[in-house]
PDB file of C-alpha atoms in Angstrom:
ATOM      1  CA  UNK A   6       0.441  -0.299   0.254  1.00 48.00           C
ATOM      2  CA  UNK A   7       0.818   3.773  -0.629  1.00 49.00           C
ATOM      3  CA  UNK A   8       0.861   6.426   0.684  1.00 48.00           C
ATOM      4  CA  UNK A   9       0.137   9.638  -0.525  1.00 48.00           C
ATOM      5  CA  UNK A  10       0.929  12.871   0.851  1.00 49.00           C
ATOM      6  CA  UNK A  11      -1.058  14.866   2.331  1.00 46.00           C
ATOM      7  CA  UNK A  12      -3.169  18.261  -0.370  1.00 50.00           C
ATOM      8  CA  UNK A  13      -4.326  21.802   0.398  1.00 46.00           C
ATOM      9  CA  UNK A  14      -7.218  19.875   1.400  1.00 49.00           C
ATOM     10  CA  UNK A  15      -6.258  18.096   4.252  1.00 47.00           C
ATOM     11  CA  UNK A  16      -4.932  21.487   5.716  1.00 44.00           C
ATOM     12  CA  UNK A  17      -7.004  23.367   5.228  1.00 45.00           C
ATOM     13  CA  UNK A  18      -9.259  21.112   6.944  1.00 47.00           C
ATOM     14  CA  UNK A  19      -6.399  21.254   9.876  1.00 48.00           C
ATOM     15  CA  UNK A  20      -6.400  25.091   9.829  1.00 49.00           C
ATOM     16  CA  UNK A  21      -9.821  25.435  11.897  1.00 53.00           C
ATOM     17  CA  UNK A  22      -7.699  23.973  14.785  1.00 54.00           C
ATOM     18  CA  UNK A  23      -4.847  25.471  15.575  1.00 51.00           C
ATOM     19  CA  UNK A  24      -5.451  27.648  18.516  1.00 54.00           C
ATOM     20  CA  UNK A  25      -5.570  31.283  16.865  1.00 55.00           C
ATOM     21  CA  UNK A  26      -3.295  33.878  18.080  1.00 52.00           C
ATOM     22  CA  UNK A  27      -4.525  37.425  19.129  1.00 56.00           C
ATOM     23  CA  UNK A  28      -2.718  39.281  17.128  1.00 56.00           C
ATOM     24  CA  UNK A  29       0.959  41.610  18.528  1.00 53.00           C
ATOM     25  CA  UNK A  30      -0.931  44.875  21.326  1.00 55.00           C
ATOM     26  CA  UNK A  31       0.528  48.021  19.197  1.00 51.00           C
ATOM     27  CA  UNK A  32       3.594  49.443  20.739  1.00 49.00           C
ATOM     28  CA  UNK A  33       4.321  53.029  21.035  1.00 50.00           C
ATOM     29  CA  UNK A  34       7.113  53.819  18.834  1.00 45.00           C
ATOM     30  CA  UNK A  35       8.895  57.122  19.938  1.00 48.00           C
ATOM     31  CA  UNK A  36       8.705  59.540  16.856  1.00 43.00           C
ATOM     32  CA  UNK A  37      11.590  61.480  15.870  1.00 42.00           C
ATOM     33  CA  UNK A  38      11.380  65.068  17.939  1.00 40.00           C
ATOM     34  CA  UNK A  39      10.181  67.638  16.631  1.00 39.00           C
ATOM     35  CA  UNK A  40      12.235  69.817  15.296  1.00 42.00           C
ATOM     36  CA  UNK A  41      13.553  71.944  17.893  1.00 44.00           C
ATOM     37  CA  UNK A  42      14.128  76.345  18.326  1.00 48.00           C
ATOM     38  CA  UNK A  43      17.298  76.752  18.007  1.00 54.00           C
ATOM     39  CA  UNK A  44      19.473  77.181  21.423  1.00 74.00           C
ATOM     40  CA  UNK A  45      20.673  80.456  22.019  1.00 92.00           C
ATOM     41  CA  UNK A  46      18.791  83.819  21.834  1.00 96.00           C
ATOM     42  CA  UNK A  47      16.815  85.390  18.928  1.00 97.00           C
ATOM     43  CA  UNK A  48      17.936  88.172  16.987  1.00 97.00           C
ATOM     44  CA  UNK A  49      15.019  90.176  18.592  1.00 97.00           C
ATOM     45  CA  UNK A  50      16.666  89.114  22.467  1.00 97.00           C
ATOM     46  CA  UNK A  51      19.927  90.326  21.375  1.00 98.00           C
ATOM     47  CA  UNK A  52      18.310  94.351  19.767  1.00 98.00           C
ATOM     48  CA  UNK A  53      16.734  94.522  22.848  1.00 98.00           C
ATOM     49  CA  UNK A  54      19.187  93.697  25.127  1.00 98.00           C
ATOM     50  CA  UNK A  55      21.885  96.558  22.912  1.00 98.00           C
ATOM     51  CA  UNK A  56      19.344  98.401  23.475  1.00 98.00           C
ATOM     52  CA  UNK A  57      18.974  99.020  27.397  1.00 98.00           C
ATOM     53  CA  UNK A  58      22.673  97.882  27.720  1.00 98.00           C
ATOM     54  CA  UNK A  59      23.779 100.874  25.726  1.00 98.00           C
ATOM     55  CA  UNK A  60      20.316 102.599  26.246  1.00 97.00           C
ATOM     56  CA  UNK A  61      21.071 107.456  25.557  1.00 95.00           C
ATOM     57  CA  UNK A  62      24.501 107.749  27.066  1.00 95.00           C
ATOM     58  CA  UNK A  63      26.058 104.295  27.617  1.00 97.00           C
ATOM     59  CA  UNK A  64      26.058 101.597  29.241  1.00 97.00           C
ATOM     60  CA  UNK A  65      25.840 101.546  33.237  1.00 96.00           C
ATOM     61  CA  UNK A  66      28.965 100.225  35.524  1.00 96.00           C
ATOM     62  CA  UNK A  67      25.799  97.031  36.049  1.00 96.00           C
ATOM     63  CA  UNK A  68      25.773  96.333  32.615  1.00 97.00           C
ATOM     64  CA  UNK A  69      30.015  97.378  32.367  1.00 96.00           C
ATOM     65  CA  UNK A  70      30.223  94.640  35.020  1.00 94.00           C
ATOM     66  CA  UNK A  71      27.988  91.246  34.322  1.00 96.00           C
ATOM     67  CA  UNK A  72      27.018  92.091  30.742  1.00 98.00           C
ATOM     68  CA  UNK A  73      30.268  91.792  29.204  1.00 98.00           C
ATOM     69  CA  UNK A  74      32.793  88.952  28.270  1.00 97.00           C
ATOM     70  CA  UNK A  75      36.302  88.371  30.604  1.00 97.00           C
ATOM     71  CA  UNK A  76      38.007  89.640  27.196  1.00 96.00           C
ATOM     72  CA  UNK A  77      36.065  92.981  26.742  1.00 98.00           C
ATOM     73  CA  UNK A  78      37.160  93.525  30.817  1.00 97.00           C
ATOM     74  CA  UNK A  79      40.295  92.454  29.998  1.00 96.00           C
ATOM     75  CA  UNK A  80      40.372  94.823  27.467  1.00 96.00           C
ATOM     76  CA  UNK A  81      39.327  97.681  29.019  1.00 96.00           C
ATOM     77  CA  UNK A  82      41.786  97.641  32.631  1.00 95.00           C
ATOM     78  CA  UNK A  83      44.555  97.419  29.117  1.00 96.00           C
ATOM     79  CA  UNK A  84      43.194 100.942  27.126  1.00 94.00           C
ATOM     80  CA  UNK A  85      42.305 103.400  29.829  1.00 92.00           C
ATOM     81  CA  UNK A  86      42.352 106.247  27.059  1.00 93.00           C
ATOM     82  CA  UNK A  87      38.697 105.371  25.406  1.00 95.00           C
ATOM     83  CA  UNK A  88      36.064 103.160  26.235  1.00 97.00           C
ATOM     84  CA  UNK A  89      36.271  99.697  24.691  1.00 97.00           C
ATOM     85  CA  UNK A  90      32.147  99.297  24.703  1.00 98.00           C
ATOM     86  CA  UNK A  91      31.743 102.805  23.001  1.00 98.00           C
ATOM     87  CA  UNK A  92      35.072 102.749  20.645  1.00 97.00           C
ATOM     88  CA  UNK A  93      35.224 106.504  21.944  1.00 96.00           C
ATOM     89  CA  UNK A  94      36.824 108.519  24.967  1.00 94.00           C
ATOM     90  CA  UNK A  95      33.464 110.725  25.626  1.00 94.00           C
ATOM     91  CA  UNK A  96      29.675 109.780  26.072  1.00 95.00           C
ATOM     92  CA  UNK A  97      27.666 110.362  23.145  1.00 97.00           C
ATOM     93  CA  UNK A  98      24.478 112.286  23.652  1.00 97.00           C
ATOM     94  CA  UNK A  99      23.102 109.422  22.008  1.00 97.00           C
ATOM     95  CA  UNK A 100      22.809 105.757  21.228  1.00 98.00           C
ATOM     96  CA  UNK A 101      20.822 103.858  18.237  1.00 97.00           C
ATOM     97  CA  UNK A 102      21.011 100.036  17.666  1.00 98.00           C
ATOM     98  CA  UNK A 103      20.654  98.535  14.150  1.00 98.00           C
ATOM     99  CA  UNK A 104      18.942  95.556  12.829  1.00 98.00           C
ATOM    100  CA  UNK A 105      20.624  92.180  14.098  1.00 98.00           C
ATOM    101  CA  UNK A 106      22.229  89.130  11.969  1.00 98.00           C
ATOM    102  CA  UNK A 107      22.234  85.661  14.051  1.00 97.00           C
ATOM    103  CA  UNK A 108      24.685  83.517  12.702  1.00 97.00           C
ATOM    104  CA  UNK A 109      23.112  79.898  14.400  1.00 94.00           C
ATOM    105  CA  UNK A 110      25.937  77.784  12.461  1.00 94.00           C
ATOM    106  CA  UNK A 111      28.777  80.353  13.896  1.00 95.00           C
ATOM    107  CA  UNK A 112      26.666  81.170  17.599  1.00 96.00           C
ATOM    108  CA  UNK A 113      26.794  84.614  17.085  1.00 98.00           C
ATOM    109  CA  UNK A 114      24.980  87.300  16.927  1.00 98.00           C
ATOM    110  CA  UNK A 115      25.724  91.557  15.575  1.00 98.00           C
ATOM    111  CA  UNK A 116      24.326  94.484  15.282  1.00 98.00           C
ATOM    112  CA  UNK A 117      25.920  98.496  14.434  1.00 98.00           C
ATOM    113  CA  UNK A 118      25.612 100.435  16.934  1.00 98.00           C
ATOM    114  CA  UNK A 119      25.586 104.473  15.722  1.00 98.00           C
ATOM    115  CA  UNK A 120      27.097 106.745  18.415  1.00 97.00           C
ATOM    116  CA  UNK A 121      25.707 110.350  17.885  1.00 97.00           C
ATOM    117  CA  UNK A 122      28.154 113.455  18.828  1.00 96.00           C
ATOM    118  CA  UNK A 123      27.592 116.731  18.408  1.00 93.00           C
ATOM    119  CA  UNK A 124      27.319 118.699  15.439  1.00 89.00           C
ATOM    120  CA  UNK A 125      25.605 116.044  14.276  1.00 91.00           C
ATOM    121  CA  UNK A 126      28.678 113.525  13.614  1.00 95.00           C
ATOM    122  CA  UNK A 127      27.857 109.966  14.410  1.00 96.00           C
ATOM    123  CA  UNK A 128      29.953 107.054  14.603  1.00 96.00           C
ATOM    124  CA  UNK A 129      30.012 103.037  14.515  1.00 97.00           C
ATOM    125  CA  UNK A 130      30.900  99.877  15.619  1.00 98.00           C
ATOM    126  CA  UNK A 131      29.280  96.442  16.046  1.00 98.00           C
ATOM    127  CA  UNK A 132      28.280  95.223  19.110  1.00 98.00           C
ATOM    128  CA  UNK A 133      29.276  90.324  19.067  1.00 98.00           C
ATOM    129  CA  UNK A 134      27.280  88.414  21.675  1.00 98.00           C
ATOM    130  CA  UNK A 135      27.643  84.509  21.654  1.00 97.00           C
ATOM    131  CA  UNK A 136      24.337  82.976  21.374  1.00 97.00           C
ATOM    132  CA  UNK A 137      24.545  80.111  24.768  1.00 96.00           C
ATOM    133  CA  UNK A 138      25.992  83.763  26.645  1.00 96.00           C
ATOM    134  CA  UNK A 139      24.210  82.732  29.683  1.00 94.00           C
ATOM    135  CA  UNK A 140      23.858  86.086  31.330  1.00 94.00           C
ATOM    136  CA  UNK A 141      22.868  87.533  27.802  1.00 97.00           C
ATOM    137  CA  UNK A 142      26.231  89.777  27.497  1.00 97.00           C
ATOM    138  CA  UNK A 143      28.172  90.873  24.169  1.00 98.00           C
ATOM    139  CA  UNK A 144      30.828  89.105  23.893  1.00 98.00           C
ATOM    140  CA  UNK A 145      33.434  91.567  21.384  1.00 98.00           C
ATOM    141  CA  UNK A 146      33.067  94.843  19.695  1.00 98.00           C
ATOM    142  CA  UNK A 147      34.513  95.564  17.003  1.00 98.00           C
ATOM    143  CA  UNK A 148      35.303  99.843  16.228  1.00 96.00           C
ATOM    144  CA  UNK A 149      34.423 100.835  12.432  1.00 90.00           C
ATOM    145  CA  UNK A 150      37.417 102.878  12.516  1.00 67.00           C
TER     146      UNK A 150
END
């Protein structure tokens, strides 16, 4: 006697006898983080800081002690003939802060600061702020001329 292999029909008849596995429970899969806001100060924050810092006639003693980098503190100690934060020897009549540019990749923001003097004379310099400074502070000042 020859044995016949089971055909497809026999397999289908055997399926109902197999135990039914419940579906696997849903697993929470972490979703990629939503693009986070850039770290550090924004152009708006830097602009408001610079306007407050410079005021109408220059930074206060408190701001000079607490809101500038060590590099600027050291530079002022060695440069007694002019104010390194104003690029001048005297107090200006007025100060204006221009638009702020932020370079995220460089980690810095800057603005042109204009000082106004007698006889409608003006002068400019650039104030730089590190985006990660805590508290916010001026990192460097580059005089125009």
